[in-house]
Amino acid sequence: MPWYKSGKAAVTSGSKTVTGTGTTWGDGAVPPGAAFSLVDAAGAAIAPFYEVESITDNGTLLLKEAYGGATAASVDYALWNLAGEHTTPYLSAAVSALVEKCKNVES
């Protein structure tokens, strides 16, 4: 998953819920386990980073931990995959391909 920065986010101090406006987080666009943070004016992620627990729909996601910063509406944010391309489905496909290669070598 490349960095996702479309739309704006609203965060509430002490809440796990992040609300998006102009976002399409659902339908697999953002996987559970992705990282979330607000970003500065240059678009760089600002610590702390939060892990996404689940995506409710295109405009709502839940963090694993409650947001600890100040409450903010209509702010720039970023979501990205901490594992890069090394997600479970990616690694599963790579292992399957390797197993198939090994089967062909033994034949």
C-alpha positions as semicolon CSV with decimal commas, in nm:
position;residue;x (nm);y (nm);z (nm)
1;M;0,000;0,000;0,000
2;P;0,148;0,336;-0,097
3;W;0,108;0,634;0,134
4;Y;-0,255;0,739;0,150
5;K;-0,316;1,110;0,211
6;S;-0,645;1,186;0,030
7;G;-0,902;1,400;0,209
8;K;-0,886;1,529;0,565
9;A;-0,907;1,363;0,907
10;A;-1,066;1,455;1,238
11;V;-0,916;1,319;1,561
12;T;-1,034;1,349;1,919
13;S;-0,800;1,331;2,216
14;G;-0,863;1,009;2,408
15;S;-1,064;0,846;2,127
16;K;-0,973;0,553;1,902
17;T;-1,203;0,678;1,623
18;V;-1,066;0,876;1,329
19;T;-1,322;1,035;1,096
20;G;-1,233;1,116;0,738
21;T;-1,380;1,364;0,492
22;G;-1,316;1,298;0,124
23;T;-1,156;0,963;0,211
24;T;-1,208;0,614;0,073
25;W;-1,055;0,398;0,344
26;G;-1,291;0,102;0,299
27;D;-1,293;-0,191;0,058
28;G;-0,932;-0,286;0,129
29;A;-0,780;0,051;0,041
30;V;-0,637;0,074;0,394
31;P;-0,557;-0,257;0,566
32;P;-0,570;-0,320;0,940
33;G;-0,216;-0,282;1,073
34;A;-0,143;0,027;0,864
35;A;0,015;0,324;1,040
36;F;-0,168;0,655;1,093
37;S;-0,029;0,997;1,182
38;L;-0,093;1,361;1,124
39;V;0,146;1,534;0,883
40;D;0,320;1,870;0,878
41;A;0,285;2,137;0,607
42;A;0,544;1,956;0,392
43;G;0,350;1,629;0,416
44;A;0,596;1,454;0,649
45;A;0,451;1,226;0,914
46;I;0,457;1,362;1,269
47;A;0,516;1,123;1,560
48;P;0,354;0,957;1,738
49;F;0,234;0,696;1,493
50;Y;-0,073;0,485;1,559
51;E;-0,162;0,139;1,432
52;V;-0,498;0,099;1,257
53;E;-0,709;-0,167;1,428
54;S;-0,997;-0,175;1,180
55;I;-1,170;0,017;0,905
56;T;-1,542;0,071;0,961
57;D;-1,619;0,234;0,623
58;N;-1,478;0,484;0,375
59;G;-1,481;0,762;0,635
60;T;-1,419;0,591;0,969
61;L;-1,132;0,390;1,110
62;L;-1,035;0,274;1,458
63;L;-0,687;0,297;1,607
64;K;-0,548;0,025;1,835
65;E;-0,471;0,291;2,096
66;A;-0,658;0,610;2,177
67;Y;-0,528;0,920;2,002
68;G;-0,311;1,111;2,248
69;G;-0,273;1,446;2,075
70;A;-0,495;1,752;2,075
71;T;-0,843;1,727;1,924
72;A;-0,834;1,853;1,564
73;A;-1,074;1,870;1,270
74;S;-1,002;1,880;0,897
75;V;-0,629;1,810;0,930
76;D;-0,380;1,656;0,690
77;Y;-0,280;1,300;0,774
78;A;-0,105;0,996;0,629
79;L;-0,172;0,624;0,631
80;W;0,092;0,374;0,521
81;N;0,182;0,009;0,547
82;L;0,454;-0,041;0,806
83;A;0,554;-0,371;0,647
84;G;0,593;-0,223;0,299
85;E;0,523;-0,494;0,046
86;H;0,594;-0,767;0,301
87;T;0,236;-0,826;0,407
88;T;0,096;-1,172;0,479
89;P;-0,070;-1,209;0,137
90;Y;0,248;-1,095;-0,040
91;L;0,469;-1,335;0,156
92;S;0,219;-1,619;0,111
93;A;0,224;-1,572;-0,267
94;A;0,606;-1,559;-0,267
95;V;0,633;-1,881;-0,064
96;S;0,380;-2,055;-0,290
97;A;0,579;-1,953;-0,598
98;L;0,900;-2,083;-0,440
99;V;0,736;-2,415;-0,350
100;E;0,618;-2,453;-0,710
101;K;0,971;-2,386;-0,838
102;C;1,108;-2,652;-0,601
103;K;0,849;-2,904;-0,721
104;N;0,960;-2,846;-1,079
105;V;1,328;-2,895;-0,988
106;E;1,258;-3,230;-0,820
107;S;1,056;-3,364;-1,116
